GROMACS .gro file of C-alpha atoms in nm:
model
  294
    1UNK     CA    1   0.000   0.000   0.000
    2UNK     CA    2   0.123   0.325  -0.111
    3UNK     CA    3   0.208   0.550   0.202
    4UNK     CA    4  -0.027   0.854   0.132
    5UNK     CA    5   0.173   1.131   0.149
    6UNK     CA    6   0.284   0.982  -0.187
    7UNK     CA    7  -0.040   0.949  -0.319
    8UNK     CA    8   0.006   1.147  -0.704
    9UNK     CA    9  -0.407   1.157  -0.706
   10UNK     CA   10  -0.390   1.417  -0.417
   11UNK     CA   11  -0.326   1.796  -0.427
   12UNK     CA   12  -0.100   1.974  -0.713
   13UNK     CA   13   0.081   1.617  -0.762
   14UNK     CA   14   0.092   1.515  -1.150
   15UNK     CA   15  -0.184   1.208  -1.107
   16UNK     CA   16  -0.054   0.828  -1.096
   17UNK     CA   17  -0.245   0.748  -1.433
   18UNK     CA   18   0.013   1.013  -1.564
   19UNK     CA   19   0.328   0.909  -1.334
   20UNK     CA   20   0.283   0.593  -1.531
   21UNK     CA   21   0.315   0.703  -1.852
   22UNK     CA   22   0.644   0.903  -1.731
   23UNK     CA   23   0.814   0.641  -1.579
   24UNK     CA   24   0.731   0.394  -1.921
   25UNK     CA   25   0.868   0.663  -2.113
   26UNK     CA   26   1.216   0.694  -1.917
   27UNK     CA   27   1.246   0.268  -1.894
   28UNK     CA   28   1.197   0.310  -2.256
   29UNK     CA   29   1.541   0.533  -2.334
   30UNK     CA   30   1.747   0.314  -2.071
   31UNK     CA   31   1.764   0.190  -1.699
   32UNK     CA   32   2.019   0.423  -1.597
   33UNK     CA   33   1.913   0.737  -1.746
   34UNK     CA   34   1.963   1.092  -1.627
   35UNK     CA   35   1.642   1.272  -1.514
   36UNK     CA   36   1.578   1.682  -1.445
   37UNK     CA   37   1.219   1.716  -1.245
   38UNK     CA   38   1.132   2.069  -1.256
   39UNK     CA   39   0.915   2.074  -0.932
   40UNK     CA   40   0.968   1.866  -0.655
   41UNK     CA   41   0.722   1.676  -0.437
   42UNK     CA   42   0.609   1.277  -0.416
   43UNK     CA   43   0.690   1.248  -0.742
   44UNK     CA   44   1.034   1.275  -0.694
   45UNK     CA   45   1.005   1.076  -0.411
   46UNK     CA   46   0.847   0.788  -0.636
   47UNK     CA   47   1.074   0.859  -0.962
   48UNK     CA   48   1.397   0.772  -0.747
   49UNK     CA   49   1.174   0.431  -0.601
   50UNK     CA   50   1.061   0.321  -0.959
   51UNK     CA   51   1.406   0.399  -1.122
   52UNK     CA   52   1.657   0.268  -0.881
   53UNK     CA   53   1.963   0.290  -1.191
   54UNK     CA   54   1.825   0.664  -1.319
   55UNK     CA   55   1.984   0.941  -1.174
   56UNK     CA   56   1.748   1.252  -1.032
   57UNK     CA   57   1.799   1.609  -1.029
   58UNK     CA   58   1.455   1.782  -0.903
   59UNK     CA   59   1.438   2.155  -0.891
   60UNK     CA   60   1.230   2.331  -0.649
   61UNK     CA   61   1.129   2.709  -0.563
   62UNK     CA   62   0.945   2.679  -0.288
   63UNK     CA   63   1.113   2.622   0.015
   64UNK     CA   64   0.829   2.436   0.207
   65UNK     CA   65   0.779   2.223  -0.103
   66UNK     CA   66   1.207   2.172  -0.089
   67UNK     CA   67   1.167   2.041   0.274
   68UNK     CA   68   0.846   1.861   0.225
   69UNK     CA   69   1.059   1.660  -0.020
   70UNK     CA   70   1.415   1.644   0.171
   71UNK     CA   71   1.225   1.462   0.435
   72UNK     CA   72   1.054   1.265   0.217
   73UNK     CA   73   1.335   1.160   0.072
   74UNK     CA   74   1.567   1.102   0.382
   75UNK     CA   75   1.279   0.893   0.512
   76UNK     CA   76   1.302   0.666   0.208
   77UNK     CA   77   1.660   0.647   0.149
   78UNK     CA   78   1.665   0.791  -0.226
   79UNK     CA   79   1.976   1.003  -0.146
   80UNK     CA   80   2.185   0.787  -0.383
   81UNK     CA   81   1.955   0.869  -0.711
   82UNK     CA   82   1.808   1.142  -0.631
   83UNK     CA   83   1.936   1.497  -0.529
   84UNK     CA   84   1.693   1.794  -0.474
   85UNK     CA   85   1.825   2.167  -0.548
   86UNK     CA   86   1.654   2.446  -0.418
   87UNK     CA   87   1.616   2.732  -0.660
   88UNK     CA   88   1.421   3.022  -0.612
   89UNK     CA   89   1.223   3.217  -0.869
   90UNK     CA   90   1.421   3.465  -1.051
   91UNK     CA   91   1.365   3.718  -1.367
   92UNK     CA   92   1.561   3.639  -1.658
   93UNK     CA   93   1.562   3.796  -2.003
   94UNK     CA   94   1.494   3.606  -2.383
   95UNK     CA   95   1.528   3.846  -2.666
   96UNK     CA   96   1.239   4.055  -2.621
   97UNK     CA   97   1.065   3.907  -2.332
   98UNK     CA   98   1.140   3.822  -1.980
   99UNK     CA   99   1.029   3.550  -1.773
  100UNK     CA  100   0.991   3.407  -1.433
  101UNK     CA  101   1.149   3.113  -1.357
  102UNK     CA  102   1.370   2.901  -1.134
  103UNK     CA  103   1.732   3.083  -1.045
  104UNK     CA  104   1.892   2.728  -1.221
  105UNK     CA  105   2.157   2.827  -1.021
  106UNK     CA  106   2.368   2.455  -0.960
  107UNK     CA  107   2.116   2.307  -1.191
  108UNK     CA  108   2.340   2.192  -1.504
  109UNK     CA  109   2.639   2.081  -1.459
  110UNK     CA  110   2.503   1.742  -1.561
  111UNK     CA  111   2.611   1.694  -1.847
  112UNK     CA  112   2.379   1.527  -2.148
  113UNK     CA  113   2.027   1.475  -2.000
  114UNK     CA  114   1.789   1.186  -2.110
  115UNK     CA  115   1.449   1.356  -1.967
  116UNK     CA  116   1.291   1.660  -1.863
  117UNK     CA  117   0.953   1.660  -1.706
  118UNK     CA  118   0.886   1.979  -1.648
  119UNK     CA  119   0.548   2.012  -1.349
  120UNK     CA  120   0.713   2.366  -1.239
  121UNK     CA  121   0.738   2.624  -1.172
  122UNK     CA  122   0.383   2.727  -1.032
  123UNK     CA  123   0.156   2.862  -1.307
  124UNK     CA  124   0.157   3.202  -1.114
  125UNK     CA  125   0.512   3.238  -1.280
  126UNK     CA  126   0.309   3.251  -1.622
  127UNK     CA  127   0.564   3.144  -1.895
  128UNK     CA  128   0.809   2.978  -1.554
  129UNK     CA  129   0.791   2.610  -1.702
  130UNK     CA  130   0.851   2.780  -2.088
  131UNK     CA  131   1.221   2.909  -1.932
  132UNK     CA  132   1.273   2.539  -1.831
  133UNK     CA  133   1.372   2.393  -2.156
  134UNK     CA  134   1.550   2.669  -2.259
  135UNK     CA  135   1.814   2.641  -2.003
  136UNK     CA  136   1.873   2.257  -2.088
  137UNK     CA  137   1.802   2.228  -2.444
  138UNK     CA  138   2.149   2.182  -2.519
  139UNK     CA  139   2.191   1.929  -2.292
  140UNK     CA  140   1.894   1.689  -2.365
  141UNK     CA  141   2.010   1.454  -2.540
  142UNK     CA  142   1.871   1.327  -2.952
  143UNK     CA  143   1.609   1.092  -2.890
  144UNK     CA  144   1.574   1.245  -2.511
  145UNK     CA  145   1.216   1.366  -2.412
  146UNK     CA  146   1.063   1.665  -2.238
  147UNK     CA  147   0.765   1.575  -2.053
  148UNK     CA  148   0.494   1.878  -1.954
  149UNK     CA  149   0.234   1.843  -1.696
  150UNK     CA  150  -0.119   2.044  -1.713
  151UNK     CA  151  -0.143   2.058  -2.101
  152UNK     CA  152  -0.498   2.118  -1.993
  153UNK     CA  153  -0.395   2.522  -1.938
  154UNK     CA  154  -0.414   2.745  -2.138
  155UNK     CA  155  -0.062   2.886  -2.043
  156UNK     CA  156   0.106   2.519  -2.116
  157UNK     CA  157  -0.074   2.536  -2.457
  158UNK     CA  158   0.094   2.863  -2.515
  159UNK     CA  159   0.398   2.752  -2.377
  160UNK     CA  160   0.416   2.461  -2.640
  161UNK     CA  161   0.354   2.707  -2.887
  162UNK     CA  162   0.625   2.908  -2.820
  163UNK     CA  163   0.869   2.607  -2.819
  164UNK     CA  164   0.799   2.535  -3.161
  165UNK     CA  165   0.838   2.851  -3.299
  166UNK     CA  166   1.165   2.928  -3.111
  167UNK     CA  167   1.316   2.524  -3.175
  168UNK     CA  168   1.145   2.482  -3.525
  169UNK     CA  169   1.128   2.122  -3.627
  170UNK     CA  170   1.332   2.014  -3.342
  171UNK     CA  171   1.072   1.798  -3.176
  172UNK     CA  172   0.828   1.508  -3.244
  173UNK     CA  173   0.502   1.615  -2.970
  174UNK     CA  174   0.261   1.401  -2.892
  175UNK     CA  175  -0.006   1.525  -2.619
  176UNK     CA  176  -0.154   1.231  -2.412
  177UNK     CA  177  -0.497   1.253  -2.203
  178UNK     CA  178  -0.442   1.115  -1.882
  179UNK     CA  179  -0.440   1.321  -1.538
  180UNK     CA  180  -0.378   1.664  -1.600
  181UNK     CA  181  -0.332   1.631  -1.953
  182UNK     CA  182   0.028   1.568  -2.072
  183UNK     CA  183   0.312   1.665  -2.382
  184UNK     CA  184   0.582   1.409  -2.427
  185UNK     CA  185   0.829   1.576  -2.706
  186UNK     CA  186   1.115   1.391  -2.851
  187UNK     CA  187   1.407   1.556  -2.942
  188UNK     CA  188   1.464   1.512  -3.268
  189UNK     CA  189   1.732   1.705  -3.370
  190UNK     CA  190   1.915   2.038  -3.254
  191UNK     CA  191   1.877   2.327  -3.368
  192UNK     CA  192   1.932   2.702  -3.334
  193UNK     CA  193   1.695   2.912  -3.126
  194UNK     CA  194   1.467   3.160  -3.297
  195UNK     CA  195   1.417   3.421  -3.074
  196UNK     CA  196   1.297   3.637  -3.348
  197UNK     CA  197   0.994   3.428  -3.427
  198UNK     CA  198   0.679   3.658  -3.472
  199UNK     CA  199   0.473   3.423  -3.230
  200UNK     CA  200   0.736   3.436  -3.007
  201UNK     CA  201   0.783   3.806  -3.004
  202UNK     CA  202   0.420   3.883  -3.026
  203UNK     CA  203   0.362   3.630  -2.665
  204UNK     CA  204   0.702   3.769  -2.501
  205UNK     CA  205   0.496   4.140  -2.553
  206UNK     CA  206   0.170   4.013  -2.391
  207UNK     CA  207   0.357   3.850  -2.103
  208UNK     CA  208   0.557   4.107  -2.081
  209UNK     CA  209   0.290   4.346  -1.993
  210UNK     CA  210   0.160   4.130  -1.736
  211UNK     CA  211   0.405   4.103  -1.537
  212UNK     CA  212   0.422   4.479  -1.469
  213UNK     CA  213   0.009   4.479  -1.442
  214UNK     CA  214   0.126   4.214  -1.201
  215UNK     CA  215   0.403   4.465  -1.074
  216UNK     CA  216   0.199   4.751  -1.009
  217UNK     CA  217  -0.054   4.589  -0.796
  218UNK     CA  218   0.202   4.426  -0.571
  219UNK     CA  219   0.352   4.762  -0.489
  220UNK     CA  220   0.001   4.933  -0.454
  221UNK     CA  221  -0.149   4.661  -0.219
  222UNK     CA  222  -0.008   4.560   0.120
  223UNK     CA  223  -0.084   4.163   0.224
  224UNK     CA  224  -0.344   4.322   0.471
  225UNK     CA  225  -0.543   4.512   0.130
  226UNK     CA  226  -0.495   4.219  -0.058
  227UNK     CA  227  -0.739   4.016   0.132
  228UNK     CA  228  -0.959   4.286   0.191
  229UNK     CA  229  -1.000   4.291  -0.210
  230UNK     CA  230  -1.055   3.896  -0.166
  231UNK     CA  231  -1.299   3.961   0.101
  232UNK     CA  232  -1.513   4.192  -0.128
  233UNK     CA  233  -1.525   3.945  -0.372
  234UNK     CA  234  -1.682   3.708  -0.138
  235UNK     CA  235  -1.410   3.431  -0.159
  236UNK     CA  236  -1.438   3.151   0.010
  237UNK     CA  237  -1.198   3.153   0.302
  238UNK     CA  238  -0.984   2.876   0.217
  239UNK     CA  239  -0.983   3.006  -0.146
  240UNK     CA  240  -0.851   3.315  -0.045
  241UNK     CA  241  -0.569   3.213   0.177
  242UNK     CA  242  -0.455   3.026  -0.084
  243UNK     CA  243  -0.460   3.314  -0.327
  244UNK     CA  244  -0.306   3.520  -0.087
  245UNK     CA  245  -0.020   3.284  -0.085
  246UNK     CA  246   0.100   3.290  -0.430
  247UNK     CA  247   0.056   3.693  -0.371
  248UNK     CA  248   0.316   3.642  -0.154
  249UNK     CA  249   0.548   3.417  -0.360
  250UNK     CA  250   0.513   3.643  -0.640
  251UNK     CA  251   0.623   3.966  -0.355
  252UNK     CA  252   0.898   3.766  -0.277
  253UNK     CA  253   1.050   3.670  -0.666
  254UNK     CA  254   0.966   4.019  -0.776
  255UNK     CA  255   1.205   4.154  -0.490
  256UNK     CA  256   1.055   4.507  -0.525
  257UNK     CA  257   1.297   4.768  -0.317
  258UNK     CA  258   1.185   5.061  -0.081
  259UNK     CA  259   1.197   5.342  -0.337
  260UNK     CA  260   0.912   5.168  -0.552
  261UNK     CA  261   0.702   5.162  -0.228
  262UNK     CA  262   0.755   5.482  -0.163
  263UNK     CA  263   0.675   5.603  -0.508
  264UNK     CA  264   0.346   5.407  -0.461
  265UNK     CA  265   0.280   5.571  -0.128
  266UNK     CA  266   0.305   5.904  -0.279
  267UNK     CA  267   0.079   5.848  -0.594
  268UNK     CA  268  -0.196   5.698  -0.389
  269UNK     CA  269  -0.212   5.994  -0.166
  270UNK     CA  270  -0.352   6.211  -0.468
  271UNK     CA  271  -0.691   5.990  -0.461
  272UNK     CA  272  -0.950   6.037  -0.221
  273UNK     CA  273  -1.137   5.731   0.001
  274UNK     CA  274  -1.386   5.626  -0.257
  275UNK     CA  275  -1.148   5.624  -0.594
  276UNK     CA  276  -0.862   5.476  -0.371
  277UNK     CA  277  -1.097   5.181  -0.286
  278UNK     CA  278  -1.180   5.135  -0.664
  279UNK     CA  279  -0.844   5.196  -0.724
  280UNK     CA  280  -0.730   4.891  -0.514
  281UNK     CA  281  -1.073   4.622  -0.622
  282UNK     CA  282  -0.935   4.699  -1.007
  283UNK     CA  283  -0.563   4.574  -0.871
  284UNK     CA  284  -0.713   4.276  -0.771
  285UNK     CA  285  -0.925   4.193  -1.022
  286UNK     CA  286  -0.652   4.295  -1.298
  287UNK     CA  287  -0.434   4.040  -1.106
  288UNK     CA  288  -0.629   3.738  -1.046
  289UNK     CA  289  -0.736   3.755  -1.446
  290UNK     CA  290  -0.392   3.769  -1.563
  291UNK     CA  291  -0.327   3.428  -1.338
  292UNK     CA  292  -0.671   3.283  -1.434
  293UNK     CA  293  -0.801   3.271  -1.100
  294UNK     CA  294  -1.104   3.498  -1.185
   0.00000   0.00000   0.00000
């Protein structure tokens, strides 16, 4: 019986009808091959269990998650094929886009990599798990795979999108329905990266002007205003504690200084009581849209 804090069914896990399919995949390329997990949890846990000869690197950038999983892990005695990097979310820049993604600081050093299954970062990020391949394309191996978990989204969809326009004819995709929705890709040759590519440029523009809608409201909401906003939209409690959390993750990777506050501060004292409070309920709203939690 499967302990059930390793249950895949439960929570944000990636489903055991499509852990299945993953782990068939990887036996398929060979017993020992080298594995990079792009969020960390049971799975990892159960990877480095069902793929004793595989070597895992899981990336995580949540540190609760990272722990969750470290003592998971020491608890099952996986420390020999699997090793768990904490990385926390960072900007970086693409051409004419930026995303939000893992730091991938200590992440590749691994030299060629068989699979990628990318089930991170959260969707919050927007184009986070799009950064992912990008940062190990080169080292995936011809004839490795890239697995991506919640094809169901409308952000993975775009995500896919964008891969194929900046790695044209690089990959074989096949999208399979089981849990939330999966893309297995096959490398199938390498290529160079087309960072021009109209789609490309045209998303990178979109995305880039949600993160500073995203921007603006963190610095003209405290933590306290942002669940007053919740509260006026007649959330359900445990709905809105959970928003408020990724508010905070996102306050946290956007590492917005003092001076920005301030500049806040100031503009907000030009509005009275009544267009301040409208003000703050279009923040929100604005917000939760962009992240599809509306």
């Amino acid at each position: 019986m499967i302990d059930k804090r390793l249950n895949l069914d439960s929570g944000w896990s990636i489903g055991e009808a499509s852990f299945e399919v993953i782990v068939a995949a990887v036996k398929s390329l060979r017993a020992d091959a080298k594995i990079v997990e792009f969020g960390s949890g049971a799975s990892s846990i159960r990877l480095a269990c069902a793929l004793p000869d595989s070597q895992i690197i899981s990336v995580e950038s949540d540190r609760h998650f990272f722990n969750q999983s470290a003592t998971l892990a020491k608890e099952y005695g996986v420390a020999t094929n699997l090793r768990l990097i904490f990385s926390p979310l960072k900007f970086h820049n693409y051409a004419f886009g930026k995303i939000l993604s893992y730091s991938f600081k200590d992440c590749f050093n691994e030299g060629e990599i068989d699979c990628v299954i990318i089930d991170g970062p959260p969707f919050y990020t927007l184009r986070g798990r799009e950064a992912c391949l990008y940062h190990i394309y080169n080292q995936l191996k011809i004839g490795g795979i890239v697995v991506l978990n919640n094809y169901q989204r409308k952000g993975e969809k775009a995500i896919l999108e964008n891969w194929k326009a900046v790695y044209p004819d690089s990959f074989n995709a096949t999208s399979i329905d089981v849990g939330k929705q999966l893309v297995l890709q096959r490398k199938q040759r390498s290529v160079a990266p087309e960072w021009d590519h109209p789609a490309k440029c045209r998303d990178a523009e979109l995305i880039n002007k949600y993160y500073d809608r995203i921007r603006l409201a963190l610095l003209h909401l405290t933590d306290s205003e942002w669940v007053a906003g919740f509260n006026g939209m007649r959330l359900p409690r445990n709905r809105a504690q959970l928003y408020h959390y990724y508010i905070i993750q996102l306050r946290n990777a956007y590492e917005l200084s003092s001076d920005e506050y301030d500049t806040a501060a100031r503009i907000y004292r030009q509005f009275n009581k009544g267009a301040l409070q409208r003000l703050r309920a279009d923040h929100v709203r604005s917000c939760l849209d962009i992240l599809g939690l509306l």
